[in-house]
Short mmCIF file of the C-alpha atoms (twelve columns), coordinates in Angstrom:
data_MODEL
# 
_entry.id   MODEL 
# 
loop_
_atom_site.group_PDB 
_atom_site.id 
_atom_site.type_symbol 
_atom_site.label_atom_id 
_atom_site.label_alt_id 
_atom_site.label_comp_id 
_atom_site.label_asym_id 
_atom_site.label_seq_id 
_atom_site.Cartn_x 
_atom_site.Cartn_y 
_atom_site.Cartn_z 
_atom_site.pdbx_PDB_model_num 
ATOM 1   C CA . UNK A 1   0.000   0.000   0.000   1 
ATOM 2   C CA . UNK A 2   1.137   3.645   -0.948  1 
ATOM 3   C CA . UNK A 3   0.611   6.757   1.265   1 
ATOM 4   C CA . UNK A 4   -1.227  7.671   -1.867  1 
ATOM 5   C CA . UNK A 5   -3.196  4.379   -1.955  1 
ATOM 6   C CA . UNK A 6   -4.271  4.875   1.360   1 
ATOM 7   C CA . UNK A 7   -5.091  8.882   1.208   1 
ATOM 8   C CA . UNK A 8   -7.736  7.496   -2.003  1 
ATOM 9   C CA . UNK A 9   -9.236  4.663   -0.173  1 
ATOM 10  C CA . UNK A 10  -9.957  7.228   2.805   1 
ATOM 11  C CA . UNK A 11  -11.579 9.855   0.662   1 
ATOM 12  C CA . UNK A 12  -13.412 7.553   -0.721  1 
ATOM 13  C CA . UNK A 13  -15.052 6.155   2.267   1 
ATOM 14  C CA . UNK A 14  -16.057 9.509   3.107   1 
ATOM 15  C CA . UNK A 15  -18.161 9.657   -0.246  1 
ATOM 16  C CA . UNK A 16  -20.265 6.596   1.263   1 
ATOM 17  C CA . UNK A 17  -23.830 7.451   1.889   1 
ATOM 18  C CA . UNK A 18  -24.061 10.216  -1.298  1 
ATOM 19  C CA . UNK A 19  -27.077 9.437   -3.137  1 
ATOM 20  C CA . UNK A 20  -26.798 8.072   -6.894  1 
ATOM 21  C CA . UNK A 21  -26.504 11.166  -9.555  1 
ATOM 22  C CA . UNK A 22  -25.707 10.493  -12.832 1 
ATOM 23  C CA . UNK A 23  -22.935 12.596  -14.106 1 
ATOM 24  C CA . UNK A 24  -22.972 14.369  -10.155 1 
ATOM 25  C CA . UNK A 25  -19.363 15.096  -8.298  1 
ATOM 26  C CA . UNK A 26  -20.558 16.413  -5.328  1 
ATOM 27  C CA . UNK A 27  -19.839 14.503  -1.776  1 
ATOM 28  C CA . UNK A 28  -23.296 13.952  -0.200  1 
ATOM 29  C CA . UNK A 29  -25.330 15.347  -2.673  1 
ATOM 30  C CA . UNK A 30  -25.179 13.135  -5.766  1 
ATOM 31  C CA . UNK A 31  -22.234 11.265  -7.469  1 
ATOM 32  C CA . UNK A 32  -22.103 8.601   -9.884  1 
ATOM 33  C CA . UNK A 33  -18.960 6.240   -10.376 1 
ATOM 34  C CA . UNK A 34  -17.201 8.411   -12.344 1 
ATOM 35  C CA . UNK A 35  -18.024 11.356  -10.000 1 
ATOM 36  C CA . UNK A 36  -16.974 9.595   -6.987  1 
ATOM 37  C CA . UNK A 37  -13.388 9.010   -8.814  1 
ATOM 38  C CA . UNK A 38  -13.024 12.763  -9.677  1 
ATOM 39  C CA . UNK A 39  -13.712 13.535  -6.130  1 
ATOM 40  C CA . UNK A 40  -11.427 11.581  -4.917  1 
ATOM 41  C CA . UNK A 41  -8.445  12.760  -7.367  1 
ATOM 42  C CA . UNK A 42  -9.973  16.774  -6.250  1 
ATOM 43  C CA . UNK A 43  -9.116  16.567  -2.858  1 
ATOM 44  C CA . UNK A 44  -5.784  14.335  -3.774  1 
ATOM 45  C CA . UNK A 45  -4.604  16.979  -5.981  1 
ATOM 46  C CA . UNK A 46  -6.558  20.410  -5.755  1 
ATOM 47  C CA . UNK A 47  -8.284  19.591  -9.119  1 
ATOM 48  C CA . UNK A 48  -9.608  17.537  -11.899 1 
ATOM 49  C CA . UNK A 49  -6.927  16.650  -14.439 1 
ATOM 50  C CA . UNK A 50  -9.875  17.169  -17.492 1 
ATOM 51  C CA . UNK A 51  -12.835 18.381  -18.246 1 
ATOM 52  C CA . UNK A 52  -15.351 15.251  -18.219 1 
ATOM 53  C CA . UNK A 53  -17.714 16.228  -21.615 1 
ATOM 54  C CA . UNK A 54  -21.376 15.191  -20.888 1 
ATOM 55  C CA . UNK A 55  -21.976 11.524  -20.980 1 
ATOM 56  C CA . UNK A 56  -25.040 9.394   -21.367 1 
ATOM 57  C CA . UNK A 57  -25.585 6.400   -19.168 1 
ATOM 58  C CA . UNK A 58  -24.671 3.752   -22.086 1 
ATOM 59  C CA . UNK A 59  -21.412 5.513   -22.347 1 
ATOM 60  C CA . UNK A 60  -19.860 4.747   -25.592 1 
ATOM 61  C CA . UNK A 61  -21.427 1.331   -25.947 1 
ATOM 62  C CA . UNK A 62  -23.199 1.764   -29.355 1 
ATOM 63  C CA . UNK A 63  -19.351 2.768   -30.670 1 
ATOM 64  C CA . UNK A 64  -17.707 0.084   -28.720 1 
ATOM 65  C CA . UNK A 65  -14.563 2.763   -27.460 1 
ATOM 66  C CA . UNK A 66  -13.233 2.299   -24.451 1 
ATOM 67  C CA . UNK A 67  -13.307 6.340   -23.673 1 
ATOM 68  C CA . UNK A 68  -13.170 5.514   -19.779 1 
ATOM 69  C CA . UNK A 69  -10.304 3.294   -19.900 1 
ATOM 70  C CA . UNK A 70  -8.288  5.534   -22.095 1 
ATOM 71  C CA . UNK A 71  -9.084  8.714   -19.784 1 
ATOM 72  C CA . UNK A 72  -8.000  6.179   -17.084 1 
ATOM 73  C CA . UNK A 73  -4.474  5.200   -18.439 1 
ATOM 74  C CA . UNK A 74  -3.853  9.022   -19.739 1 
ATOM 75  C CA . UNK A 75  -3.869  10.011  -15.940 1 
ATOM 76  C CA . UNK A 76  -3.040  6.900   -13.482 1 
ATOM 77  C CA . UNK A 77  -0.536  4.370   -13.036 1 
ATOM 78  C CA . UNK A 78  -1.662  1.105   -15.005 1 
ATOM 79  C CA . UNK A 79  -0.826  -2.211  -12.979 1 
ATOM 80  C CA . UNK A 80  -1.397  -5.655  -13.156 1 
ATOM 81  C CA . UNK A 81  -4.664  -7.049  -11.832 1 
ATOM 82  C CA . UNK A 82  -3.213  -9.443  -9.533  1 
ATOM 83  C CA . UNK A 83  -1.544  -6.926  -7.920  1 
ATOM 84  C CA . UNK A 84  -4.456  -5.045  -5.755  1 
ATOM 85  C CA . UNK A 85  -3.338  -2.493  -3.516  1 
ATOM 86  C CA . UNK A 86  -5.631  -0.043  -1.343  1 
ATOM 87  C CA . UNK A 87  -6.953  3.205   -2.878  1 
ATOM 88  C CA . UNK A 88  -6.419  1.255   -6.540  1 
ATOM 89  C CA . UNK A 89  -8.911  2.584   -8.897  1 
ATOM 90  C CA . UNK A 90  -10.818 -0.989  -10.751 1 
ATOM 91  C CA . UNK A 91  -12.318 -0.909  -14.000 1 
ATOM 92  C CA . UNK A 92  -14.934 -3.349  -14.445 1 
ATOM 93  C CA . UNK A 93  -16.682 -4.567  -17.927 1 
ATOM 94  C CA . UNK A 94  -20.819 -5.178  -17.010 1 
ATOM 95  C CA . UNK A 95  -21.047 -7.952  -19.527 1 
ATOM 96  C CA . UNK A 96  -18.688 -9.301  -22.148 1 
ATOM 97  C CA . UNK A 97  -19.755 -7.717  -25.118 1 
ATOM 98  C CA . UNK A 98  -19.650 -4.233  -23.721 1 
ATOM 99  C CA . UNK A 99  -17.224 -1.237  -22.841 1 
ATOM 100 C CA . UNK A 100 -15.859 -1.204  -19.273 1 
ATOM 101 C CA . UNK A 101 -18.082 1.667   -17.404 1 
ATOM 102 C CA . UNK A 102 -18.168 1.150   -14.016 1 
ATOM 103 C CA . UNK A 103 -15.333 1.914   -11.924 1 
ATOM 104 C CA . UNK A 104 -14.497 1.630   -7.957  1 
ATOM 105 C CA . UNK A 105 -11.689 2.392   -5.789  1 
ATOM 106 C CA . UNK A 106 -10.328 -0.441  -3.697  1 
ATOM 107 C CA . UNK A 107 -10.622 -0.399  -0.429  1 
ATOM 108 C CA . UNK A 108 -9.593  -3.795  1.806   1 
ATOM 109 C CA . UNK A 109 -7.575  -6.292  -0.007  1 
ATOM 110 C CA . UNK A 110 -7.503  -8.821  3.364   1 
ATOM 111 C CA . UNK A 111 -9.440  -11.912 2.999   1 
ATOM 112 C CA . UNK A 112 -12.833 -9.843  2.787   1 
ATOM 113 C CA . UNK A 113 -11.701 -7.922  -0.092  1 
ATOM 114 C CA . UNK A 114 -13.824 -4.802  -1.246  1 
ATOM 115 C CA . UNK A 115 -14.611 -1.809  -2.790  1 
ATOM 116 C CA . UNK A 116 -16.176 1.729   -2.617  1 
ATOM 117 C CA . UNK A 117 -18.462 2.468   -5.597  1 
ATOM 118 C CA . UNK A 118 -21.069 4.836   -6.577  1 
ATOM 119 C CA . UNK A 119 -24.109 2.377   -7.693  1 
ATOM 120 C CA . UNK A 120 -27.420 3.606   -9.512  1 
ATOM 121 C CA . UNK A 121 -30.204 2.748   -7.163  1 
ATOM 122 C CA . UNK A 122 -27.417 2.365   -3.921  1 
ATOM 123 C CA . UNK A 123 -25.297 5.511   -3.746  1 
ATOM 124 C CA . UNK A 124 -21.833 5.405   -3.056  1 
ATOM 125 C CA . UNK A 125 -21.071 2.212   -0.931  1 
ATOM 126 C CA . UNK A 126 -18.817 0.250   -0.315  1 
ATOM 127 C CA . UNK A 127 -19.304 -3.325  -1.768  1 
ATOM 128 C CA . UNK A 128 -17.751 -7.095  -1.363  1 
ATOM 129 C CA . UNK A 129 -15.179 -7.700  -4.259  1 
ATOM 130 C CA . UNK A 130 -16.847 -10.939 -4.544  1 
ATOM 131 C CA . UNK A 131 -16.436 -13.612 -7.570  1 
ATOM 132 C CA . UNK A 132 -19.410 -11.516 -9.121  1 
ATOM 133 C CA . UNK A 133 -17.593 -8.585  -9.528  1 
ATOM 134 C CA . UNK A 134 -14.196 -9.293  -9.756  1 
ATOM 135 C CA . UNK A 135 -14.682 -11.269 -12.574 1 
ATOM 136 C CA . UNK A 136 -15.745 -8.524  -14.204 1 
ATOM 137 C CA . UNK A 137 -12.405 -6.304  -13.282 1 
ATOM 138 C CA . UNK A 138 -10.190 -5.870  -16.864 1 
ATOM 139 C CA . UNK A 139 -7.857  -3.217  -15.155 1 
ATOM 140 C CA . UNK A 140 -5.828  -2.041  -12.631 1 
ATOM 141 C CA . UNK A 141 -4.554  1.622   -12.144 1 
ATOM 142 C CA . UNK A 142 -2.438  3.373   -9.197  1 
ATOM 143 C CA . UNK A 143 -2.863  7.074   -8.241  1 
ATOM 144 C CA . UNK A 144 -0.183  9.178   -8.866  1 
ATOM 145 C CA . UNK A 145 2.118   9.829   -5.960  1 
ATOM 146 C CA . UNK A 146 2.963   13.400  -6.939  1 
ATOM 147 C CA . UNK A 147 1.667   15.755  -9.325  1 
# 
């Protein structure tokens, strides 16, 4: 674990209880996964790294580009799956023949592994990393120690 690692996993657990917003960034008002991430890299480093353009909820599905994976690996530290750390930020595919669009940011990696997620219908939790859903993980990313 990094003193970064742990810094994101923190923030993130603060973000727990915000109701479910699509395209929302705000702690305790509304966030969606993508929301909860940018939070979380806000108070790491003062402020977003992009502008996030408007997004629907299907994301780029029809067009099959991986827009949130790319954003991903322009700004964090890819790693290898098997290597789970705290604070890592997981991007999951929903079903095989789609984009990955739902993200989380570790939080235990013990033998109760989980994460913290924003989750339509849930709010920002923080969730098992059961077989369910870490099947579904197809990358790995660090935060940036210093920016």
């Amino acid at each position: 674990m990094t003193i970064m690692g742990e810094r994101a996993a923190n923030e993130a657990r603060r973000w727990i209880g915000t109701p479910y917003r699509h395209q929302g960034s705000v702690r305790g008002a509304g966030a969606d996964c993508l929301g909860l991430l940018r939070g979380v890299w806000r108070s790491l480093y003062g402020r977003e790294p992009e502008e996030v353009p408007p997004y629907t909820p299907d994301w780029s599905e029809p067009q099959g580009e991986e827009i949130l994976w790319r954003a991903a690996g322009r700004h964090l530290i890819a790693k290898p799956l098997e290597e789970a750390a705290e604070g890592d930020v997981i991007l999951f595919r929903m079903r095989d023949d789609t984009v990955a669009k739902h993200l989380g940011v570790q939080g235990r990696v013990d033998e109760a592994p989980s994460f913290i997620h924003a989750y339509s219908g849930r709010g920002v939790v923080e969730s098992s990393l059961s077989q369910p859903w870490a099947r579904r993980i197809v990358a790995r990313f660090a935060f940036p120690e210093g920016i």
